[in-house]
Short mmCIF file of C-alpha atoms in Angstrom, two decimals:
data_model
loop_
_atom_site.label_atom_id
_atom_site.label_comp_id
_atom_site.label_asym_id
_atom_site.label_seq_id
_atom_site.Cartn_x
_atom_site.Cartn_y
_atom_site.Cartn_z
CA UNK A 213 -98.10 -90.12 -59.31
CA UNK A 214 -99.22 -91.52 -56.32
CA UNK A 215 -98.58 -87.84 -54.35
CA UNK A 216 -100.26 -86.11 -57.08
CA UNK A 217 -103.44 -87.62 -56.32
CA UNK A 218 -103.25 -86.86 -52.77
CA UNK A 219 -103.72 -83.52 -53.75
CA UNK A 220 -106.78 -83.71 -55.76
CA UNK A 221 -109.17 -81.59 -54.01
CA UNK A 222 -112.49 -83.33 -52.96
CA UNK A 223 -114.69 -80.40 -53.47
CA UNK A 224 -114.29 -77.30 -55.55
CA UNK A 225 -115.39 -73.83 -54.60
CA UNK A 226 -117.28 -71.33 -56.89
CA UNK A 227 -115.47 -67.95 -56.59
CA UNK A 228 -117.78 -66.11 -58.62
CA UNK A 229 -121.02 -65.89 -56.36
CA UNK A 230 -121.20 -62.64 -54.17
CA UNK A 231 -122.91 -60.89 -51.22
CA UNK A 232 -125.31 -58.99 -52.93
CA UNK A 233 -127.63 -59.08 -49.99
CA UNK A 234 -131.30 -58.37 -50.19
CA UNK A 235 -130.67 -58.46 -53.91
CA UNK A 236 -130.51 -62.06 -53.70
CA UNK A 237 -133.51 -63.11 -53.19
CA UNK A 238 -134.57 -61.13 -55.84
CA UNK A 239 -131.83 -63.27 -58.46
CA UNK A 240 -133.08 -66.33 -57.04
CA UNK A 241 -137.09 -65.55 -57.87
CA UNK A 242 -135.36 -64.72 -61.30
CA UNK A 243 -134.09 -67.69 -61.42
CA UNK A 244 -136.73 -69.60 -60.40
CA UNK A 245 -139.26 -68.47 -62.60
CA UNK A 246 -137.66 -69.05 -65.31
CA UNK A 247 -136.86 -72.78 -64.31
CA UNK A 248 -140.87 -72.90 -64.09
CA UNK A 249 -141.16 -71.56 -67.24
CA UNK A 250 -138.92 -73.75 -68.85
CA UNK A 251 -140.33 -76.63 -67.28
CA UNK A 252 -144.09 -75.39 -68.00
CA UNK A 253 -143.88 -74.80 -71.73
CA UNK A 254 -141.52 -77.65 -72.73
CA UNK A 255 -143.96 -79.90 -70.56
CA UNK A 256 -147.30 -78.76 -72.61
CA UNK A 257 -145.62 -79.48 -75.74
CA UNK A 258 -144.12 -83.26 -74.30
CA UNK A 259 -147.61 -84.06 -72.96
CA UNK A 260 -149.33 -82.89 -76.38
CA UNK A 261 -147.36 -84.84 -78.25
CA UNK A 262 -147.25 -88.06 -76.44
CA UNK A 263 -151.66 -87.92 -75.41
CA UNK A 264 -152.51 -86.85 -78.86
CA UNK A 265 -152.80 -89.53 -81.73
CA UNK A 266 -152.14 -87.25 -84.80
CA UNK A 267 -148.92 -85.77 -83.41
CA UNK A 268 -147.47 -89.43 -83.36
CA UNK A 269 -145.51 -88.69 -86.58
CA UNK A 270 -141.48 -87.98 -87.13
CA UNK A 271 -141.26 -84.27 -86.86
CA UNK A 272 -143.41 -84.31 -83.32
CA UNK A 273 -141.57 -87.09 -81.87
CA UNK A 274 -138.10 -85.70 -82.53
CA UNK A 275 -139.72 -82.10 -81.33
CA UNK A 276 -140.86 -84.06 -78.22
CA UNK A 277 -137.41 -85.39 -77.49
CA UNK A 278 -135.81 -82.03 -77.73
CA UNK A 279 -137.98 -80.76 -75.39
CA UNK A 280 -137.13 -83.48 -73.36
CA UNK A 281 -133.39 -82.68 -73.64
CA UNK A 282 -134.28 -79.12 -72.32
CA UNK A 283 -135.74 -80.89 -69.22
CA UNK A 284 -132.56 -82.42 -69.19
CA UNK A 285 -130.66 -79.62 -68.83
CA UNK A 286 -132.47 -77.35 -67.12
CA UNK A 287 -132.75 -79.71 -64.12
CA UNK A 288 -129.10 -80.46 -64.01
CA UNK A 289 -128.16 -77.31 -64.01
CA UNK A 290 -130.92 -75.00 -62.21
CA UNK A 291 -131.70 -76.85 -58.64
CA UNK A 292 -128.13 -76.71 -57.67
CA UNK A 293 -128.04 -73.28 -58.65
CA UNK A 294 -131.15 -71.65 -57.53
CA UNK A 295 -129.52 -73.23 -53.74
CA UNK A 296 -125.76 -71.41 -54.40
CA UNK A 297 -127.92 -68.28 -54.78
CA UNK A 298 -129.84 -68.42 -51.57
CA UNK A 299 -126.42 -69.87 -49.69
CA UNK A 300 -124.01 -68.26 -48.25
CA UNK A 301 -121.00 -70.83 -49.18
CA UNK A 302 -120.81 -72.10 -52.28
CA UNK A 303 -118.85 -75.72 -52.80
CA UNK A 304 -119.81 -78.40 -54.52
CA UNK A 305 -118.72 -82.11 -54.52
CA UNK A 306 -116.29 -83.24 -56.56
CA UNK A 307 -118.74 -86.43 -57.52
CA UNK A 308 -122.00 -83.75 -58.04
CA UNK A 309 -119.57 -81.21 -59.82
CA UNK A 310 -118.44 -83.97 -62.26
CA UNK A 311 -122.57 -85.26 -62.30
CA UNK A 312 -123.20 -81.62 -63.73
CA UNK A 313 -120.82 -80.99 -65.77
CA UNK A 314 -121.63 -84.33 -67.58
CA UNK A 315 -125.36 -83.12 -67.91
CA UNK A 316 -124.58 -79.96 -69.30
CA UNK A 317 -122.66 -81.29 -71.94
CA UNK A 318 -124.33 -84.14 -72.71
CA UNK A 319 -127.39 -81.63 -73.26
CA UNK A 320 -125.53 -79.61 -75.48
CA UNK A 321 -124.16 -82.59 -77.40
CA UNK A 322 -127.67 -83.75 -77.87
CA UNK A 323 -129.24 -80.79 -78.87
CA UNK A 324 -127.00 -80.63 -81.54
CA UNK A 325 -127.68 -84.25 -82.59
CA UNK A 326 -131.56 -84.15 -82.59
CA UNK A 327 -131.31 -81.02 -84.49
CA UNK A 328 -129.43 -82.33 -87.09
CA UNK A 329 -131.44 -85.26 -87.05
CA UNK A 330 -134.94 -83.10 -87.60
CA UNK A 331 -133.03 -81.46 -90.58
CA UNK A 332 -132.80 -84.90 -91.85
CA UNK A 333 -136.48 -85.49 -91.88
CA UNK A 334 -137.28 -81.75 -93.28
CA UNK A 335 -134.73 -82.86 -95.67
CA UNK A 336 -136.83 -86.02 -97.19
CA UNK A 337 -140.29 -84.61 -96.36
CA UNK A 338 -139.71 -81.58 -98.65
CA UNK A 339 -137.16 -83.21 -101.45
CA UNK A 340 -138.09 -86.72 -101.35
CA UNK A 341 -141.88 -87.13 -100.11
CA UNK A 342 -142.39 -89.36 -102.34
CA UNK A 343 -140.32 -91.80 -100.84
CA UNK A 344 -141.07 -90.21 -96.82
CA UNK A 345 -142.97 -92.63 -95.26
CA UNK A 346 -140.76 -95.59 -96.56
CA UNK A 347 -137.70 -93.93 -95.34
CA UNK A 348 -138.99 -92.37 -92.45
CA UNK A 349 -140.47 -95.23 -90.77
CA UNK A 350 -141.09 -95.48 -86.80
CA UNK A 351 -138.50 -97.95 -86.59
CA UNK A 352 -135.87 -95.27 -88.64
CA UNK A 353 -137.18 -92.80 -85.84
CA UNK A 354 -136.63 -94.91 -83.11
CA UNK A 355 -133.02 -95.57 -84.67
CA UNK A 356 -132.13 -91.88 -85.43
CA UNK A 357 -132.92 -90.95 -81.67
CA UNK A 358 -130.60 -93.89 -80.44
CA UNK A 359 -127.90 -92.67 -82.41
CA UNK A 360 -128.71 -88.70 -81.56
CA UNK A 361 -128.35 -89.86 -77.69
CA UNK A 362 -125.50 -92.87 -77.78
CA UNK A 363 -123.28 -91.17 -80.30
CA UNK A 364 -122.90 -88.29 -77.65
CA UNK A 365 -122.51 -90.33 -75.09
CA UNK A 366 -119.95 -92.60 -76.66
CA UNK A 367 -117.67 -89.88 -77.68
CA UNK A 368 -117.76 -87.55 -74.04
CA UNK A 369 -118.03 -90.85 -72.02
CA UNK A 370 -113.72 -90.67 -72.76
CA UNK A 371 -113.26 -87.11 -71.98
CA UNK A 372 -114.89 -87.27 -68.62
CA UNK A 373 -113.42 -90.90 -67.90
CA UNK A 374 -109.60 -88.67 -68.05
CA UNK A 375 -110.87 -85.73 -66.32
CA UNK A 376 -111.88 -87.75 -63.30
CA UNK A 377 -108.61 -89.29 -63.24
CA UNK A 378 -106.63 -86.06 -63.23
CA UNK A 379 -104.66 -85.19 -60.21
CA UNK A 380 -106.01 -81.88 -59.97
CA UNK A 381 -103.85 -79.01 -57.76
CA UNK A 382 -106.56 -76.09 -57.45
CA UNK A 383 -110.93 -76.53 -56.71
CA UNK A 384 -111.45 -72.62 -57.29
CA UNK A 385 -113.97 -72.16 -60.11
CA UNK A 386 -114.84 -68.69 -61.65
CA UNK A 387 -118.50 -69.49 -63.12
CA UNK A 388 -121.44 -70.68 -61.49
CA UNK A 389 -121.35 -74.48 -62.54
CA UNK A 390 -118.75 -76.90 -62.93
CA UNK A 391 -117.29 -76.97 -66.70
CA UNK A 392 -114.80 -78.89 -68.16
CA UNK A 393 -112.43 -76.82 -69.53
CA UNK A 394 -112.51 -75.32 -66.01
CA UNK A 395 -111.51 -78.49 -64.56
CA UNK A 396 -108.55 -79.58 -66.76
CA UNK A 397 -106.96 -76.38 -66.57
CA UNK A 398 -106.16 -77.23 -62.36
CA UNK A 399 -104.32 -80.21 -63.61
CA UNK A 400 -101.11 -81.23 -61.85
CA UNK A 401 -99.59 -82.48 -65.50
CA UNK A 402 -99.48 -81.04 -69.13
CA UNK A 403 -102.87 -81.55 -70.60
CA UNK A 404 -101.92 -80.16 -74.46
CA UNK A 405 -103.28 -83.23 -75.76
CA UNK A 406 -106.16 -83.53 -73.85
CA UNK A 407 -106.83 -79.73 -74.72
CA UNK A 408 -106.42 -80.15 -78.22
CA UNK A 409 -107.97 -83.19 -78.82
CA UNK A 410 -111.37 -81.65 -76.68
CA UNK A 411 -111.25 -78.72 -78.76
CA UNK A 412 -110.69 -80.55 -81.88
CA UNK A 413 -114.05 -83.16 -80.86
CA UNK A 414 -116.03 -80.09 -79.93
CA UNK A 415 -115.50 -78.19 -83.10
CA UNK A 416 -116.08 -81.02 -85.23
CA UNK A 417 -119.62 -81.81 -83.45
CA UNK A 418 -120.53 -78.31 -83.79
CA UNK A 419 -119.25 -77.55 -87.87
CA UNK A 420 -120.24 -81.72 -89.31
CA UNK A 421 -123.74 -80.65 -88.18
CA UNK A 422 -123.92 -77.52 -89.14
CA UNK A 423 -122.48 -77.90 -92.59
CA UNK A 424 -124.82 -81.23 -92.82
CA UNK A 425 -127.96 -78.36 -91.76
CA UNK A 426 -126.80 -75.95 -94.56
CA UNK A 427 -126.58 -78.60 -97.10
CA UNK A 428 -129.87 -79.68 -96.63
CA UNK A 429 -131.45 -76.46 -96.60
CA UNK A 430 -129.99 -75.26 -99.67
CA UNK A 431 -131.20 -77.97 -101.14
CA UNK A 432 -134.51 -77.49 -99.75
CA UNK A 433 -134.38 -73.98 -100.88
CA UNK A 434 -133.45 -75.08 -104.78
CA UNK A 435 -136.35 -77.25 -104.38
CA UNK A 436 -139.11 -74.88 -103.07
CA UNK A 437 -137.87 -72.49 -106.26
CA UNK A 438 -138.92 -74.73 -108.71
CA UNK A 439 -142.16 -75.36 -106.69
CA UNK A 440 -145.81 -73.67 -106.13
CA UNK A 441 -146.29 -70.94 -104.02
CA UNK A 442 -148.37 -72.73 -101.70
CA UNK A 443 -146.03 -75.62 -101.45
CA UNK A 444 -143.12 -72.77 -100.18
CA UNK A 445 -145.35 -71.72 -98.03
CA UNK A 446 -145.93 -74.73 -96.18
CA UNK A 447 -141.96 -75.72 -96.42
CA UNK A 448 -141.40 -72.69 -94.81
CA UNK A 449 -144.35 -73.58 -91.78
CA UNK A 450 -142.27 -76.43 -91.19
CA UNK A 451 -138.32 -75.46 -91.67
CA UNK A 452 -138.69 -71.81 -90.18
CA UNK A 453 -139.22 -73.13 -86.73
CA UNK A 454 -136.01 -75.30 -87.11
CA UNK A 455 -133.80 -72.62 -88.52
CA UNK A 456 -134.84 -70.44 -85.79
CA UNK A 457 -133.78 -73.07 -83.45
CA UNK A 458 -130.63 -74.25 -84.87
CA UNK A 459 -129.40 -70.55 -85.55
CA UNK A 460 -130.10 -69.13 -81.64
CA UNK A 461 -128.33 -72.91 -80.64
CA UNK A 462 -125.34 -72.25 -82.66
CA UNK A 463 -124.80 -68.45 -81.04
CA UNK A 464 -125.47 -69.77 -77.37
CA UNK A 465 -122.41 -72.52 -78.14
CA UNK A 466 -120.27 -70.04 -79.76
CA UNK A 467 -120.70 -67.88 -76.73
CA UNK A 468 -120.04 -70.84 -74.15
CA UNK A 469 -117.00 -71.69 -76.30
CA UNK A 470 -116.08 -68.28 -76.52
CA UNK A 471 -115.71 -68.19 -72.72
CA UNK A 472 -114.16 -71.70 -71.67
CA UNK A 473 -111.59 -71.20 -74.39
CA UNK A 474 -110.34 -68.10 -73.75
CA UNK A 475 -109.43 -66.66 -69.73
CA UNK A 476 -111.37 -64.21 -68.43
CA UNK A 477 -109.21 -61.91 -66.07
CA UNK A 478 -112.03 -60.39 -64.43
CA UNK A 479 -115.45 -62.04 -64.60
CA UNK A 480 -118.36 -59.61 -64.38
CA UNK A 481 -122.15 -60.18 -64.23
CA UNK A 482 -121.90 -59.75 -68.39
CA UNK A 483 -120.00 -62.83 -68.58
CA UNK A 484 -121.74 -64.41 -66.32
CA UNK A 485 -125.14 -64.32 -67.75
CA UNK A 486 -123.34 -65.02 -71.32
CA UNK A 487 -122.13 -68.46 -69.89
CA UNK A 488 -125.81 -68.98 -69.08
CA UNK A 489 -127.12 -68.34 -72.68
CA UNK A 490 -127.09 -71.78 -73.62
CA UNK A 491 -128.38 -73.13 -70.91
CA UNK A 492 -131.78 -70.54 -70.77
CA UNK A 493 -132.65 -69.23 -74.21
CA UNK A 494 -133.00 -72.84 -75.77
CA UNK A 495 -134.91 -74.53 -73.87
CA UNK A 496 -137.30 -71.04 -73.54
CA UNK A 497 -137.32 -70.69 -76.90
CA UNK A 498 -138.04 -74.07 -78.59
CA UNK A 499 -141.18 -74.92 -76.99
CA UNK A 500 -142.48 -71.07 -77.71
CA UNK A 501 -141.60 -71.24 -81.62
CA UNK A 502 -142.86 -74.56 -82.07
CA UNK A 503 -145.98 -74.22 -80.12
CA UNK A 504 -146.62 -70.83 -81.57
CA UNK A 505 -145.49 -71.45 -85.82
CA UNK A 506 -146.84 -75.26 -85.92
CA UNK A 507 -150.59 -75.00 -86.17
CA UNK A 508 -150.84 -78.71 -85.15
CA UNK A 509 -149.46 -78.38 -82.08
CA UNK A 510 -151.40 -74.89 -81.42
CA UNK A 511 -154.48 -76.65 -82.43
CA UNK A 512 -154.12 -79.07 -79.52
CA UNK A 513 -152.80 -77.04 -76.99
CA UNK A 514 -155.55 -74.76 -77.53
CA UNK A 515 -157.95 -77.93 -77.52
CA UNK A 516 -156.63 -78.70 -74.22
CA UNK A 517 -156.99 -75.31 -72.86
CA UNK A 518 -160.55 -75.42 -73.87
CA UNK A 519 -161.20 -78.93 -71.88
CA UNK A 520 -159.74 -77.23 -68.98
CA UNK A 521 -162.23 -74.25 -68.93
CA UNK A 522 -165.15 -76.49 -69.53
CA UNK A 523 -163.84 -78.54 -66.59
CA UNK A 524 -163.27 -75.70 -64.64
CA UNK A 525 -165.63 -72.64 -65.49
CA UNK A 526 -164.88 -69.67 -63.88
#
């Protein structure tokens, strides 16, 4: 054992960055604007939720955190990358390559968890509000977001705790940031039980949720047939946003999946950008249907646009 840890690699090497010349510096202001955007519009929605009092309520809060998750992501995983672009090696340490590859998936792990946790709340607002504000107290809140970020934690904390103790007999990665399945597949030893059981955890925290989601929107549906037309109309204001959300979440993982499970032979710029989905089109996305379908949130944002033009006329 003791010589298969002498050849763990201390750095590994991503294969899949080229020369493309001039052309790079066009990929990196790409890149780099849409880091700004992502940080821009999940930042208006953070700050309008946390500096105004009437968004203080369940369904804002857990909104606010899942913004938060995108800033979470996003910074783990664009810095680093936005610097391989403009570089003309591309390694990375084995301690930062295991730093972002815990990021990444605890972002995707959370994601998944708040979102199941805001169907929850939909859930009791529309079929139960008559019993909402005694079930859905700010302590409840407080404990459904502990248990949206510690459960993830808990369960990947294990996974990552083997990986780093894998002697490991290659460091040459073919994507653009450091996964897991990508690690354990340079082990020195069999790893059929570590790839089954990681397969068998990340199915089950994708289908429990979504199952748990489609449950609780059927009932919501079977509900909101049996109600006014007004009342649908202002379940769907609320759930539309969330169904938009969960649905483009649950592509980007199948696509992520989709590539770590199965080997590439020849990774193209297709693939490449397909790896990426998850980590781009949700955090773009969420702030820009929630700002734009909620008219609370629009109301304030727009309030705070106003305060800025008063401030500074033009």
């Amino acid at each position: 054992m003791k010589s298969n840890n002498s050849l763990t690699p201390s750095y590994f090497q991503f294969t899949v960055f080229a020369d493309y010349g001039p052309l790079r510096y066009l990929f990196f202001s790409l890149s780099l604007l849409i880091y700004m955007t992502i940080i821009s519009a999940n930042l208006v929605i953070v700050l309008s939720v946390c500096l105004e009092n009437s968004l203080h309520q369940a369904m804002y809060i857990f909104i606010c955190s899942l913004c938060l998750n995108s800033l979470y992501g996003s910074t783990g995983f664009f810095p680093r990358f936005l610097m391989d672009l403009l570089s003309d090696t591309h390694f990375i340490s084995r301690p930062l390559c295991f730093t972002e590859m815990y990021i990444t998936n605890t972002y995707v792990a959370h994601e998944v968890s708040l979102l199941t946790v805001m169907a929850y709340d939909r859930y009791v607002a529309i079929c139960q509000p008559l019993h909402y504000h005694s079930k859905i107290k700010f302590r409840m809140v407080l404990l459904l977001l502990f248990l949206a970020v510690l459960h993830p934690v808990c369960i990947l904390g294990s996974f990552f705790y083997l990986a780093t103790t894998l002697p490991l007999c290659g460091n040459k990665l073919q994507r653009v940031f450091c996964n897991c399945w990508s690690i354990i597949s340079f082990s020195c030893v069999d790893t059929t039980v570590i790839n089954i059981a990681s397969q068998f955890v990340a199915v089950a925290s994708v289908f429990i949720p979504l199952s748990f989601v489609l449950y609780t929107y059927l009932r919501i549906l079977l509900v909101c047939r049996r109600s006014s037309s007004e009342f649908r109309g202002k379940a769907l204001q609320t759930c539309l946003p969330h169904i938009v959300t969960f649905g483009n979440y649950c592509i980007s993982l199948f696509c992520e999946f989709s590539l770590s499970w199965y080997k590439v032979d020849e990774v193209n710029t297709f693939s490449v950008v397909l790896s990426l989905e998850f980590l781009i089109i949700p955090p773009i996305i969420n702030p820009l249907v929630y700002g734009l379908n909620l008219p609370q949130i629009r109301t304030v944002i727009s309030g705070f646009l106003n305060v800025g033009k008063t401030l500074h006329p033009v």
